[in-house]
Every structure is written in structure tokens, then in C-alpha cells.
CSV table of C-alpha atoms and ligand atoms in Angstrom, one decimal:
chain,number,residue,atom,x,y,z
A,1,MET,CA,37.9,10.9,14.8
A,2,ALA,CA,40.2,8.0,13.9
A,3,GLU,CA,42.7,8.7,11.1
A,4,ILE,CA,41.7,6.9,7.9
A,5,LEU,CA,44.5,4.5,7.0
A,6,HIS,CA,43.0,2.3,4.4
A,7,ARG,CA,40.6,2.7,1.6
A,8,VAL,CA,38.9,-0.3,-0.1
A,9,THR,CA,37.1,0.0,-3.4
A,10,LEU,CA,34.7,-2.8,-4.2
A,11,ALA,CA,33.6,-3.6,-7.7
A,12,ALA,CA,29.9,-3.4,-6.9
A,13,GLN,CA,27.4,-2.9,-4.1
A,14,ASP,CA,27.0,-6.7,-3.8
A,15,ASP,CA,30.7,-7.5,-4.3
A,16,PHE,CA,31.0,-10.2,-1.6
A,17,GLU,CA,34.2,-11.7,-2.9
A,18,GLY,CA,35.9,-8.3,-3.0
A,19,TRP,CA,34.7,-7.5,0.5
A,20,ARG,CA,35.8,-10.9,1.8
A,21,GLU,CA,39.3,-10.7,0.4
A,22,ALA,CA,39.8,-7.2,1.7
A,23,ALA,CA,38.2,-7.9,5.1
A,24,ARG,CA,40.4,-10.9,5.7
A,25,ALA,CA,43.5,-8.9,4.9
A,26,LEU,CA,42.4,-6.1,7.3
A,27,VAL,CA,41.6,-8.5,10.1
A,28,MET,CA,44.8,-10.4,9.6
A,29,HIS,CA,46.8,-7.2,9.9
A,30,GLY,CA,44.8,-5.9,12.9
A,31,VAL,CA,43.3,-2.9,11.0
A,32,PRO,CA,40.3,-1.8,13.0
A,33,PRO,CA,37.0,-1.0,11.1
A,34,GLU,CA,37.2,2.7,12.1
A,35,SER,CA,40.4,3.0,10.1
A,36,VAL,CA,38.9,1.8,6.8
A,37,VAL,CA,36.8,3.6,4.2
A,38,TRP,CA,34.7,1.3,2.0
A,39,GLN,CA,33.7,2.5,-1.4
A,40,VAL,CA,32.0,1.1,-4.4
A,41,ALA,CA,33.6,1.8,-7.8
A,42,GLY,CA,31.9,4.5,-9.8
A,43,GLU,CA,29.6,5.5,-7.0
A,44,GLY,CA,29.6,8.9,-5.3
A,45,GLY,CA,33.0,9.9,-6.4
A,46,ASP,CA,36.2,9.5,-4.4
A,47,LEU,CA,35.1,11.3,-1.2
A,48,PHE,CA,38.3,10.5,0.5
A,49,SER,CA,40.8,11.3,-2.2
A,50,ALA,CA,42.3,14.0,0.0
A,51,VAL,CA,42.9,11.5,2.8
A,52,ALA,CA,46.2,9.7,2.9
A,53,ALA,CA,45.5,6.0,2.4
A,54,MET,CA,47.8,3.0,2.7
A,55,PRO,CA,47.6,0.2,0.3
A,56,LEU,CA,45.7,-2.8,1.5
A,57,PRO,CA,48.1,-5.3,3.2
A,58,PRO,CA,48.3,-8.6,1.2
A,59,VAL,CA,47.2,-11.9,2.7
A,60,GLY,CA,48.3,-15.2,1.2
A,61,GLY,CA,46.8,-18.7,1.2
A,62,ASP,CA,43.5,-19.1,3.1
A,63,GLY,CA,43.9,-15.8,4.9
A,64,GLY,CA,45.3,-17.4,8.0
A,65,PHE,CA,42.1,-18.3,9.9
A,66,ASN,CA,39.0,-20.4,9.5
A,67,VAL,CA,35.7,-18.7,9.2
A,68,PRO,CA,32.6,-20.6,10.2
A,69,ARG,CA,30.2,-21.5,7.3
A,70,GLY,CA,27.4,-19.7,9.2
A,71,PHE,CA,29.2,-16.4,9.0
A,72,ILE,CA,29.9,-16.8,5.3
A,73,ASP,CA,26.3,-17.4,4.6
A,74,ILE,CA,25.0,-14.5,6.6
A,75,ALA,CA,27.7,-12.1,5.3
A,76,ARG,CA,27.0,-13.1,1.7
A,77,THR,CA,23.4,-12.1,2.2
A,78,ALA,CA,23.9,-9.1,4.4
A,79,ILE,CA,26.4,-7.6,2.0
A,80,ALA,CA,23.4,-6.9,-0.3
A,81,HIS,CA,21.7,-4.6,2.3
A,82,ARG,CA,21.4,-1.0,1.4
A,83,ASP,CA,22.9,0.2,4.7
A,84,PRO,CA,26.3,1.8,3.7
A,85,GLU,CA,27.7,0.7,7.1
A,86,ARG,CA,27.3,-3.0,6.2
A,87,PHE,CA,30.9,-3.4,5.0
A,88,ALA,CA,32.3,-2.0,8.2
A,89,LEU,CA,29.9,-3.9,10.4
A,90,LEU,CA,30.8,-7.2,8.7
A,91,HIS,CA,34.4,-6.3,9.0
A,92,ALA,CA,33.9,-5.8,12.7
A,93,LEU,CA,32.1,-9.1,13.1
A,94,LEU,CA,34.7,-11.0,11.1
A,95,GLY,CA,37.4,-9.6,13.5
A,96,ARG,CA,35.3,-10.8,16.5
A,97,ILE,CA,35.0,-14.2,14.9
A,98,ARG,CA,38.7,-14.5,14.4
A,99,ASP,CA,39.2,-13.9,18.1
A,100,TRP,CA,36.3,-16.1,19.1
A,101,PRO,CA,34.8,-18.5,16.4
A,102,GLY,CA,31.6,-18.8,18.4
A,103,ALA,CA,30.9,-15.1,18.3
A,104,LEU,CA,28.0,-15.5,15.9
A,105,ALA,CA,26.1,-17.6,18.6
A,106,ASP,CA,26.0,-14.6,20.9
A,107,ARG,CA,22.5,-13.5,19.9
A,108,ALA,CA,22.4,-10.8,22.5
A,109,ASP,CA,25.4,-9.0,20.9
A,110,PRO,CA,24.0,-5.9,19.2
A,111,LEU,CA,26.5,-6.3,16.3
A,112,VAL,CA,25.4,-9.9,15.7
A,113,ARG,CA,21.7,-8.9,15.9
A,114,ARG,CA,22.2,-6.0,13.5
A,115,VAL,CA,23.9,-8.2,10.9
A,116,GLU,CA,21.2,-10.8,11.3
A,117,THR,CA,18.5,-8.3,10.9
A,118,MET,CA,20.2,-7.0,7.7
A,119,ALA,CA,20.4,-10.6,6.3
A,120,ARG,CA,16.7,-11.2,7.2
A,121,GLN,CA,15.6,-8.0,5.4
A,122,VAL,CA,17.6,-8.9,2.3
A,123,ARG,CA,16.0,-12.4,2.3
A,124,ARG,CA,12.6,-10.8,2.6
A,125,ASP,CA,13.3,-8.5,-0.3
A,126,MET,CA,14.5,-11.4,-2.5
A,127,HIS,CA,11.3,-13.2,-1.7
A,128,LYS,CA,9.2,-10.1,-2.7
A,129,MET,CA,11.1,-10.0,-6.0
A,130,HIS,CA,10.2,-13.7,-6.6
A,131,ALA,CA,6.6,-13.0,-5.8
A,132,PHE,CA,5.9,-9.6,-7.3
A,133,LEU,CA,8.0,-9.0,-10.4
A,134,ARG,CA,5.8,-9.0,-13.5
A,135,PHE,CA,6.9,-9.3,-17.2
A,136,ARG,CA,5.6,-7.5,-20.2
A,137,GLU,CA,6.0,-8.9,-23.6
A,138,ILE,CA,7.9,-7.3,-26.5
A,139,ALA,CA,8.9,-8.4,-30.0
A,140,GLU,CA,12.6,-8.6,-30.7
A,141,PRO,CA,14.0,-7.6,-34.0
A,142,ASP,CA,14.3,-11.2,-35.1
A,143,GLY,CA,10.6,-11.7,-34.4
A,144,ALA,CA,11.2,-13.7,-31.2
A,145,VAL,CA,9.4,-12.7,-28.0
A,146,ARG,CA,11.2,-11.2,-25.0
A,147,PHE,CA,9.6,-10.7,-21.6
A,148,VAL,CA,10.7,-7.5,-19.8
A,149,ALA,CA,10.1,-6.6,-16.2
A,150,TRP,CA,10.8,-3.5,-14.2
A,151,PHE,CA,11.5,-4.0,-10.5
A,152,GLU,CA,12.8,-1.7,-7.7
A,153,PRO,CA,14.3,-3.7,-4.9
A,154,ASP,CA,14.9,-2.2,-1.5
A,155,HIS,CA,18.3,-3.8,-1.4
A,156,HIS,CA,21.1,-4.8,-3.8
A,157,ILE,CA,19.5,-8.2,-4.6
A,158,ALA,CA,19.0,-8.2,-8.4
A,159,ARG,CA,22.2,-10.3,-9.2
A,160,MET,CA,21.6,-12.6,-6.2
A,161,ASN,CA,18.2,-13.3,-7.5
A,162,ALA,CA,19.1,-14.0,-11.1
A,163,GLY,CA,19.5,-17.7,-10.6
A,164,PHE,CA,15.9,-18.0,-9.4
A,165,PHE,CA,14.5,-16.5,-12.6
A,166,VAL,CA,16.9,-18.5,-14.8
A,167,ARG,CA,15.6,-21.7,-13.2
A,168,ARG,CA,11.9,-20.6,-13.2
A,169,PHE,CA,11.9,-19.2,-16.8
A,170,ALA,CA,14.7,-21.2,-18.4
A,171,THR,CA,13.1,-21.4,-21.8
A,172,MET,CA,12.0,-17.8,-22.1
A,173,ARG,CA,14.0,-14.8,-23.2
A,174,TRP,CA,13.7,-12.2,-20.5
A,175,SER,CA,15.2,-9.0,-19.2
A,176,ILE,CA,14.9,-7.6,-15.7
A,177,LEU,CA,15.5,-3.9,-15.4
A,178,THR,CA,16.3,-2.3,-12.1
A,179,PRO,CA,17.7,1.1,-11.1
A,180,GLU,CA,21.1,-0.6,-10.4
A,181,VAL,CA,21.6,-3.2,-13.0
A,182,THR,CA,19.9,-5.0,-15.9
A,183,LEU,CA,19.9,-8.7,-16.3
A,184,HIS,CA,19.3,-10.4,-19.7
A,185,TRP,CA,18.7,-14.1,-20.3
A,186,ASP,CA,18.5,-15.5,-23.8
A,187,GLY,CA,17.6,-19.1,-23.0
A,188,ALA,CA,21.3,-20.1,-22.7
A,189,SER,CA,23.3,-17.4,-21.0
A,190,LEU,CA,22.9,-14.6,-18.6
A,191,CYS,CA,24.5,-11.2,-19.2
A,192,GLU,CA,24.4,-7.9,-17.3
A,193,GLY,CA,23.8,-4.4,-18.5
A,194,PRO,CA,23.8,-0.9,-17.0
A,195,ALA,CA,21.2,0.5,-14.7
A,196,ALA,CA,17.8,1.3,-16.1
A,197,GLN,CA,14.9,3.6,-15.5
A,198,ARG,CA,11.2,2.8,-15.2
A,199,ALA,CA,10.6,4.4,-18.6
A,200,ASP,CA,13.0,1.9,-20.2
A,201,ALA,CA,10.5,-0.9,-19.5
A,202,PRO,CA,7.6,-1.4,-21.8
A,203,ALA,CA,4.3,0.2,-20.8
A,204,GLY,CA,1.0,-1.6,-20.8
A,205,ASP,CA,-0.4,-4.6,-19.1
A,206,PRO,CA,1.7,-7.3,-17.8
A,207,VAL,CA,1.6,-10.6,-19.7
A,208,GLU,CA,-1.7,-11.7,-18.3
A,209,GLN,CA,-1.9,-15.1,-19.8
A,210,VAL,CA,1.7,-16.1,-18.8
A,211,TRP,CA,1.1,-15.0,-15.2
A,212,ARG,CA,-2.4,-16.3,-14.9
A,213,THR,CA,-1.3,-19.7,-16.1
A,214,TYR,CA,1.8,-19.7,-13.9
A,215,TYR,CA,-0.1,-18.4,-10.8
A,216,ALA,CA,-2.9,-21.0,-11.3
A,217,SER,CA,-0.3,-23.7,-11.5
A,218,ILE,CA,1.4,-22.8,-8.2
A,219,PHE,CA,-1.8,-21.8,-6.4
A,220,ASN,CA,-2.1,-24.1,-3.5
A,221,PRO,CA,-5.7,-24.2,-2.1
A,222,ALA,CA,-4.6,-25.6,1.2
A,223,ARG,CA,-2.6,-22.5,1.9
A,224,LEU,CA,-5.4,-20.2,1.1
A,225,LYS,CA,-5.3,-17.3,3.5
A,226,ILE,CA,-6.7,-14.2,1.9
A,227,GLY,CA,-6.0,-11.8,4.8
A,228,ALA,CA,-2.4,-12.9,4.8
A,229,MET,CA,-2.2,-12.6,1.0
A,230,LEU,CA,-3.3,-9.0,1.0
A,231,LYS,CA,-1.0,-8.2,4.0
A,232,GLU,CA,2.0,-9.8,2.3
A,233,MET,CA,1.5,-8.1,-1.0
A,234,PRO,CA,2.6,-4.5,-0.9
A,235,LYS,CA,0.1,-2.2,-2.5
A,236,LYS,CA,2.7,-0.8,-4.9
A,237,TYR,CA,2.7,-4.2,-6.7
A,238,TRP,CA,-1.1,-4.8,-6.9
A,239,LYS,CA,-1.6,-3.0,-10.1
A,240,ASN,CA,1.0,-5.2,-11.8
A,241,MET,CA,-0.6,-8.4,-10.8
A,242,PRO,CA,-3.1,-9.8,-13.3
A,243,GLU,CA,-3.5,-13.0,-11.3
A,244,THR,CA,-5.4,-11.1,-8.6
A,245,ALA,CA,-8.3,-11.4,-11.1
A,246,LEU,CA,-8.0,-15.2,-10.7
A,247,VAL,CA,-8.4,-15.3,-7.0
A,248,PRO,CA,-12.2,-15.6,-6.8
A,249,GLU,CA,-12.2,-18.4,-9.3
A,250,LEU,CA,-9.4,-20.2,-7.6
A,251,ILE,CA,-11.0,-19.8,-4.2
A,252,ALA,CA,-14.2,-21.3,-5.6
A,253,GLY,CA,-12.3,-24.4,-6.8
A,254,ALA,CA,-10.1,-24.6,-3.8
A,255,GLN,CA,-12.0,-27.2,-1.8
A,256,ALA,CA,-12.2,-29.6,-4.7
A,257,ARG,CA,-8.6,-29.1,-5.5
A,258,GLU,CA,-7.5,-29.6,-1.9
A,259,ALA,CA,-9.4,-32.8,-1.8
A,260,GLY,CA,-7.6,-33.8,-5.0
A,261,MET,CA,-4.2,-32.9,-3.5
A,262,ILE,CA,-4.9,-35.0,-0.4
A,263,ARG,CA,-6.0,-37.9,-2.5
A,264,THR,CA,-2.8,-37.6,-4.6
A,265,ALA,CA,-0.6,-37.3,-1.5
A,266,ALA,CA,-2.3,-40.2,0.1
A,267,LYS,CA,-1.3,-42.5,-2.8
A,268,PRO,CA,1.6,-44.7,-1.9
A,269,GLN,CA,4.8,-43.0,-3.0
A,270,GLN,CA,8.1,-44.5,-3.8
A,271,GLY,CA,11.0,-43.9,-1.4
A,272,HIS,CA,12.8,-41.4,-3.6
A,273,ASP,CA,9.6,-39.6,-4.4
A,274,ARG,CA,8.9,-39.1,-0.7
A,275,LYS,CA,12.5,-38.0,-0.2
A,276,ALA,CA,12.2,-35.4,-2.9
A,277,ALA,CA,8.8,-34.3,-1.6
A,278,LEU,CA,10.2,-33.8,1.9
A,279,ALA,CA,13.2,-31.9,0.5
A,280,ALA,CA,10.8,-29.7,-1.5
A,281,LEU,CA,8.7,-29.0,1.6
A,282,ALA,CA,11.8,-28.2,3.6
A,283,GLU,CA,12.9,-25.8,0.9
A,284,GLU,CA,9.5,-24.1,0.7
A,285,ALA,CA,9.3,-23.8,4.5
A,286,ARG,CA,12.5,-21.8,4.5
A,287,GLY,CA,10.6,-18.8,3.2
A,288,CYS,CA,7.5,-19.3,5.4
A,289,THR,CA,5.9,-16.1,6.7
A,290,ARG,CA,2.6,-17.6,7.9
A,291,CYS,CA,3.1,-16.3,11.4
A,292,ASP,CA,5.4,-13.7,13.0
A,293,LEU,CA,7.9,-16.2,14.4
A,294,HIS,CA,10.0,-16.1,11.3
A,295,ARG,CA,10.8,-12.4,12.0
A,296,HIS,CA,13.3,-13.0,14.8
A,297,ALA,CA,14.4,-16.6,14.5
A,298,THR,CA,17.5,-17.4,12.5
A,299,GLN,CA,16.0,-19.9,10.2
A,300,THR,CA,13.2,-22.5,9.7
A,301,VAL,CA,14.1,-25.8,11.4
A,302,PHE,CA,12.3,-28.4,9.5
A,303,GLY,CA,12.0,-32.1,10.4
A,304,GLU,CA,14.6,-34.6,9.5
A,305,GLY,CA,14.9,-38.4,9.1
A,306,PRO,CA,14.3,-41.1,6.5
A,307,ALA,CA,11.4,-40.4,4.2
A,308,ASN,CA,10.1,-44.0,4.8
A,309,ALA,CA,10.2,-43.7,8.6
A,310,ARG,CA,7.4,-45.6,10.3
A,311,LEU,CA,7.7,-43.5,13.5
A,312,MET,CA,7.4,-39.8,13.6
A,313,ILE,CA,8.4,-38.0,16.8
A,314,VAL,CA,7.1,-34.5,17.3
A,315,GLY,CA,8.6,-31.9,19.7
A,316,GLU,CA,7.5,-28.4,20.5
A,317,GLN,CA,9.7,-26.0,18.6
A,318,PRO,CA,13.4,-25.5,17.9
A,319,GLY,CA,15.5,-24.2,20.8
A,320,ASP,CA,18.4,-21.7,20.8
A,321,GLN,CA,20.9,-24.3,19.5
A,322,GLU,CA,18.5,-25.8,17.0
A,323,ASP,CA,17.8,-22.3,15.7
A,324,LEU,CA,21.5,-21.8,15.1
A,325,ALA,CA,22.2,-25.2,13.7
A,326,GLY,CA,19.1,-25.4,11.5
A,327,ARG,CA,18.4,-29.0,12.8
A,328,PRO,CA,15.9,-30.3,15.3
A,329,PHE,CA,16.9,-31.9,18.6
A,330,VAL,CA,20.6,-30.9,18.8
A,331,GLY,CA,20.5,-28.9,22.0
A,332,PRO,CA,20.5,-30.1,25.7
A,333,ALA,CA,17.0,-31.5,25.4
A,334,GLY,CA,17.9,-33.2,22.1
A,335,GLN,CA,20.9,-34.8,23.7
A,336,LEU,CA,18.8,-36.2,26.5
A,337,PHE,CA,16.3,-37.4,23.9
A,338,ASP,CA,19.2,-39.2,22.1
A,339,ARG,CA,20.2,-40.9,25.3
A,340,ALA,CA,16.7,-42.0,26.1
A,341,MET,CA,16.2,-43.3,22.6
A,342,ALA,CA,19.4,-45.4,22.9
A,343,ASP,CA,18.3,-46.6,26.4
A,344,ALA,CA,14.9,-47.7,24.9
A,345,GLY,CA,16.6,-49.5,22.0
A,346,LEU,CA,15.3,-47.1,19.4
A,347,ASP,CA,17.6,-45.9,16.6
A,348,ARG,CA,17.2,-42.1,16.0
A,349,GLY,CA,18.4,-42.6,12.5
A,350,SER,CA,15.4,-44.6,11.6
A,351,VAL,CA,12.9,-42.1,13.0
A,352,TYR,CA,11.6,-38.8,11.5
A,353,VAL,CA,11.9,-36.1,14.1
A,354,THR,CA,10.2,-32.7,13.8
A,355,ASN,CA,8.6,-30.0,15.8
A,356,ALA,CA,5.0,-28.7,16.0
A,357,VAL,CA,6.3,-25.2,15.3
A,358,LYS,CA,9.3,-24.7,13.0
A,359,HIS,CA,10.7,-21.4,14.2
A,360,PHE,CA,12.3,-20.6,17.6
A,361,LYS,CA,10.2,-18.3,19.8
A,362,PHE,CA,12.2,-16.4,22.5
A,363,VAL,CA,12.6,-13.2,24.4
A,364,PRO,CA,16.0,-11.7,24.7
A,365,ARG,CA,17.4,-11.4,28.2
A,366,GLY,CA,20.8,-9.8,28.4
A,367,LYS,CA,23.0,-12.1,26.3
A,368,ARG,CA,20.6,-15.0,26.4
A,369,ARG,CA,17.5,-15.8,24.4
A,370,LEU,CA,14.9,-17.3,26.7
A,371,HIS,CA,12.5,-19.9,25.2
A,372,GLN,CA,8.8,-18.9,25.0
A,373,SER,CA,6.1,-21.4,24.3
A,374,PRO,CA,4.3,-20.8,21.0
A,375,ASN,CA,0.7,-19.6,21.3
A,376,GLY,CA,-2.4,-21.2,19.8
A,377,GLY,CA,-2.3,-19.0,16.7
A,378,GLU,CA,1.3,-19.9,16.0
A,379,ILE,CA,0.7,-23.6,16.5
A,380,LYS,CA,-2.3,-23.4,14.1
A,381,ALA,CA,-0.3,-21.5,11.5
A,382,CYS,CA,2.4,-24.1,11.6
A,383,ARG,CA,0.0,-26.9,11.3
A,384,TRP,CA,0.2,-26.6,7.6
A,385,TRP,CA,3.8,-27.9,7.6
A,386,TYR,CA,3.1,-30.7,10.1
A,387,GLU,CA,0.2,-31.9,8.0
A,388,GLN,CA,2.3,-31.8,4.8
A,389,GLU,CA,5.0,-33.8,6.5
A,390,ARG,CA,2.4,-36.4,7.5
A,391,LEU,CA,1.0,-36.6,4.0
A,392,VAL,CA,4.4,-37.4,2.6
A,393,LEU,CA,5.6,-39.7,5.4
A,394,ARG,CA,2.3,-41.4,6.3
A,395,PRO,CA,3.9,-42.6,9.6
A,396,ARG,CA,2.5,-45.8,11.1
A,397,LEU,CA,2.9,-44.3,14.6
A,398,THR,CA,3.4,-40.7,15.9
A,399,LEU,CA,4.7,-39.8,19.3
A,400,ALA,CA,4.0,-36.3,20.5
A,401,MET,CA,6.4,-35.0,23.2
A,402,GLY,CA,4.8,-32.3,25.3
A,403,ALA,CA,1.6,-30.3,25.3
A,404,THR,CA,2.3,-28.3,22.2
A,405,ALA,CA,3.1,-31.4,20.1
A,406,ALA,CA,0.1,-33.1,21.4
A,407,ARG,CA,-2.1,-30.1,20.5
A,408,GLN,CA,-0.7,-30.2,17.0
A,409,MET,CA,-1.3,-33.9,16.7
A,410,PHE,CA,-4.9,-33.9,18.0
A,411,GLY,CA,-5.8,-30.4,16.7
A,412,LYS,CA,-6.9,-29.5,20.2
A,413,ILE,CA,-5.6,-29.0,23.7
A,414,VAL,CA,-5.0,-32.3,25.7
A,415,THR,CA,-3.6,-33.0,29.1
A,416,ILE,CA,-0.5,-35.1,28.9
A,417,SER,CA,-1.1,-37.0,32.1
A,418,ALA,CA,-4.5,-38.1,30.8
A,419,ALA,CA,-3.4,-39.0,27.3
A,420,ARG,CA,-0.1,-40.7,28.2
A,421,GLY,CA,0.5,-44.4,28.0
A,422,ARG,CA,-2.1,-45.5,25.5
A,423,ALA,CA,-2.7,-45.5,21.8
A,424,HIS,CA,-5.0,-42.9,20.1
A,425,ARG,CA,-6.6,-43.1,16.7
A,426,LEU,CA,-5.7,-40.0,14.6
A,427,GLU,CA,-7.9,-38.4,12.0
A,428,ASP,CA,-5.7,-39.5,9.2
A,429,GLY,CA,-5.8,-43.1,10.2
A,430,GLY,CA,-2.4,-43.2,12.0
A,431,GLU,CA,-1.9,-44.0,15.6
A,432,GLY,CA,-0.8,-41.4,18.1
A,433,TRP,CA,1.0,-41.6,21.5
A,434,VAL,CA,1.9,-39.0,24.0
A,435,THR,CA,4.7,-38.4,26.4
A,436,VAL,CA,6.5,-35.5,28.1
A,437,HIS,CA,9.0,-33.3,26.3
A,438,PRO,CA,12.6,-34.0,27.3
A,439,SER,CA,13.1,-30.4,28.3
A,440,PHE,CA,10.6,-31.1,31.1
A,441,LEU,CA,13.1,-33.7,32.5
A,442,LEU,CA,15.8,-31.1,32.4
A,443,ARG,CA,13.7,-28.8,34.6
A,444,VAL,CA,13.0,-31.3,37.4
A,445,GLN,CA,15.1,-30.0,40.3
A,446,ASP,CA,15.3,-33.0,42.6
A,447,GLU,CA,17.7,-35.6,41.4
A,448,ALA,CA,15.6,-38.6,42.5
A,449,ASP,CA,12.5,-37.2,40.9
A,450,ARG,CA,14.5,-36.5,37.7
A,451,ARG,CA,15.7,-40.1,37.6
A,452,GLU,CA,12.2,-41.3,38.0
A,453,GLU,CA,10.8,-39.1,35.3
A,454,TYR,CA,13.6,-40.1,33.0
A,455,ALA,CA,12.8,-43.8,33.6
A,456,ARG,CA,9.1,-43.1,32.8
A,457,PHE,CA,10.1,-41.3,29.6
A,458,VAL,CA,12.2,-44.3,28.5
A,459,GLU,CA,9.3,-46.6,29.4
A,460,ASP,CA,7.1,-44.6,27.0
A,461,LEU,CA,9.6,-45.0,24.3
A,462,VAL,CA,9.9,-48.7,24.9
A,463,GLN,CA,6.1,-49.0,24.7
A,464,VAL,CA,6.1,-47.2,21.4
A,465,LYS,CA,8.9,-49.4,20.1
A,466,GLU,CA,6.9,-52.6,21.1
A,467,ARG,CA,3.8,-51.2,19.5
A,468,LEU,CA,5.6,-50.5,16.3
A,469,THR,CA,6.8,-54.1,16.3
A,470,ALA,CA,3.3,-55.4,17.0
A,471,LEU,CA,2.0,-53.4,14.0
A,472,ASP,CA,4.4,-55.1,11.6
B,501,SF4,S1,6.5,-20.9,12.9
B,501,SF4,FE1,5.7,-22.2,11.2
B,501,SF4,S2,4.0,-21.0,10.4
B,501,SF4,FE2,5.2,-19.6,11.6
B,501,SF4,S3,6.6,-18.7,10.1
B,501,SF4,FE3,7.7,-20.5,11.1
B,501,SF4,S4,7.3,-22.2,9.7
B,501,SF4,FE4,5.8,-20.6,9.2
């Protein structure tokens, strides 16, 4: 066993800044993870007090090396995982990144995958807390009302989640009690108290009216998926959820409400409204769990482009590089797409580009992640986002690139060769065009064939451009 040389005591289980400062110092001084004991102040005693420990070496300035933003984000989240090894694992990963800044892109690396899994589990736990925490009402000594909730997170997420509840319930006085920390909001400032027990929270029913009103206001009939709702909602939370009583009523009104939503969305919107609506959609899609693809991908890759774009271009799904960058069409196929757009005289900056499916589907092979086409269920699940994008953008013309995009656009399977080169009337009144996906061009082996296919692809883009001009 390696001799313990350094002991680091963090202020709390989620003390990211403390970890960051210490880990930088350790990496800078070449201290390997196996020579460090990480502790949290006040927890479990000083197990290693008998072990000789050297003071942590100081590091000045910025710590001597640049850390990619992606690592900071993932480490800030993973630090809240309950796995006691997380501090050492992140230390090891930071060391690797110092030697090779692209280390985080090596998705086949077991260390990268483990840290990513931890971050994903933490995000999921945060999402559960947003969804399943329930307040009870109590009277304060001054006669005011305070809402108190008990919640047992799986990970150390309570502090990380405080901002969400401050924003959501800014005007209420509330307290959230957890076995690790208590959070108290008085309408103006947030403060923290010691750990609590379930018995500290008021007994009785949750505040039915508050939650029923809130739930009814956020209930989105177009997303109604009862099976998924029940699957998503762990049984331990059911009894705390008065809004479950609302479900039959909401379902009954869902159709009418959906029609209302569509009418509202169909009204002409101002540019800034559309921009805000797209931003809100993208934000909501970050937490999407409508199909299993979110489980292994790094992040949702939503569409991007001007909110008043007249042309919407749809691809299949994010690839390996898009998954890492969080932006569509930035990998090899995206670069070819950019070249073809320029050759066709189309400005990518004026076009809204998106994918039929917003998460990367792949199978790991050694150090690589091999692309897999999404299946019918995944395409259908992601149709919700595609339709929402269309409702906001109301594009004059839509170009589907490849079979998956065409299936999303038409709502059924179509053959590219049969649908290519002509306009199609879409259900929402827009006009649809079809071409191949640029990744198809990359797969053509023979160079002459590839040149020919590329020229056809550019021709399709030119046709779309001319049609767009004709529709002016
Ligand atoms: S692929 Fe689409 S439907 Fe599936 S989880 Fe991702 S965003 Fe949601």
C-alpha cells in the first residue's frame, strides 16, 4: 500500500472550491492520488491521525495550467456524488487533463466514464428533488406562513439545488430539511442550518392547494405520458404528491388544452419572444428523459440558429463530437455540411439547424464510441422537441437530411431517393425537402463517386435556396 503523504480536509461533502484548490496543488506538485487522504470536516473522525501527513504544497496564481471548462462543469457536479472515492477520482482525472487537455474526450477511458456516470447520477437526483419535494405549511411565531419540506437526496445535492427553489418560490418563506443540511429562505436571503431528521418536519398532508395549483400550471398536455410518469416517479414519493389526484381531471382536459397551446404557438411571435421561447425549450430539453438515450450521452444537443430563420435544416442525431461540444453539426459531417452550404451560397448563420433526435446514440468499441441509428421509438419520443421547435420557428421551408430526419418530418418512413428533389406539403402548412445526410458522403469509398454525390448534395441545397427566394 502506498504511504499516505498528504491529508486534505474539505469543508463539506460538496466543497468543490476546496477540492479544486487542493487538487490543483497536488497535481502541480506531482502528488499521485494514492498518496492523498481526502476527508470532510466533522465527518467520521480523523481516521488517519496516526499517519504522518505533509502539509499541502502551496500553488500560486492560476495554479499553473489551464483546465477545460468541460472538466470544471463535470467536476462541479460529480463532487456531489455520494461515492467517497470521488475526490480521488477527480484528482486522477485532473492529473490526466494536465498532461493531455483532451483527456475528457476519451470516452472509452474507464476513469472518464466513471466520472461522467457520477455526474449524470447527480443531475438525475437534482431533477428528482425538483419534481418530488413537497412542502407542508406551518405558522411562524409572527403569524406568517412558512412552507417546510423534508427530502432525502441520494447524493449531496441540497445546496446545489437551493437556487432552483429560490427562483421557483421566491416570494414564499420556506425551509428544506435534509439529513445533511437545512436550507431556509425568508423571501430575501438564504441561510443554512444543521442536518435534520424526518421527525423535524411537520407531519400531515402536504400543502395540497399550493401544489395542485402549481402542478396544474405546469402541466403540459402535449407531454402526457402516463406510463412514463409512473415509471419516473419513485413510489417512495407518491404518498407526498397531492397533485396525483389532479391527473384524471387534467387528462380529461388535455386535448382541449393542447389545441389551445397550438393555437397560441401558431400566433405570430415577435423575434425576441421566439428567441426566449427557443431558449426555454433548449433549457427544458436538457433534463429530458423521454427515452433511454439520455442515459449514456453527455448532454442534450438542441438546435441552434436565429429564431426568425426561414429555413430549418434537420439532421439525424448528434455525433461523438457534437455530444461533447453540445452543439449540432460540428463534427466531420458538420464540417462537410458547412462546406456544401458555402458552395451553395447559403449562410449557415441564417439557418436553424437541428437534429431529429437530440441525444447521441452509440455503442462503445474499445476507445471509440460507434454511432448507432436511433430506432422508431426514440425518433417518436424526440418528436416532441422537433414539433416544439417548429411551433416556435414556423419555418417557411424545412430540409430533412437523411432517412431519420425525413421520418421525423413526415411522421412516417420515406425513401430518400423517391422523395428527393421536389417540394412536399407538410402537415403544419410548411414546405419540406429531402436530401441525403452529409455523413453518407463521408462513407462513399470511391473518390469519383464521392465527388459526384457531393455535387448532388450541393445541387439540392441550391434548389432549396432558389425555392426560398421564390417564396419571398
Ligand atoms: S433523445 Fe430526445 S426524447 Fe430521448 S431523451 Fe433525448 S431529448 Fe429526450
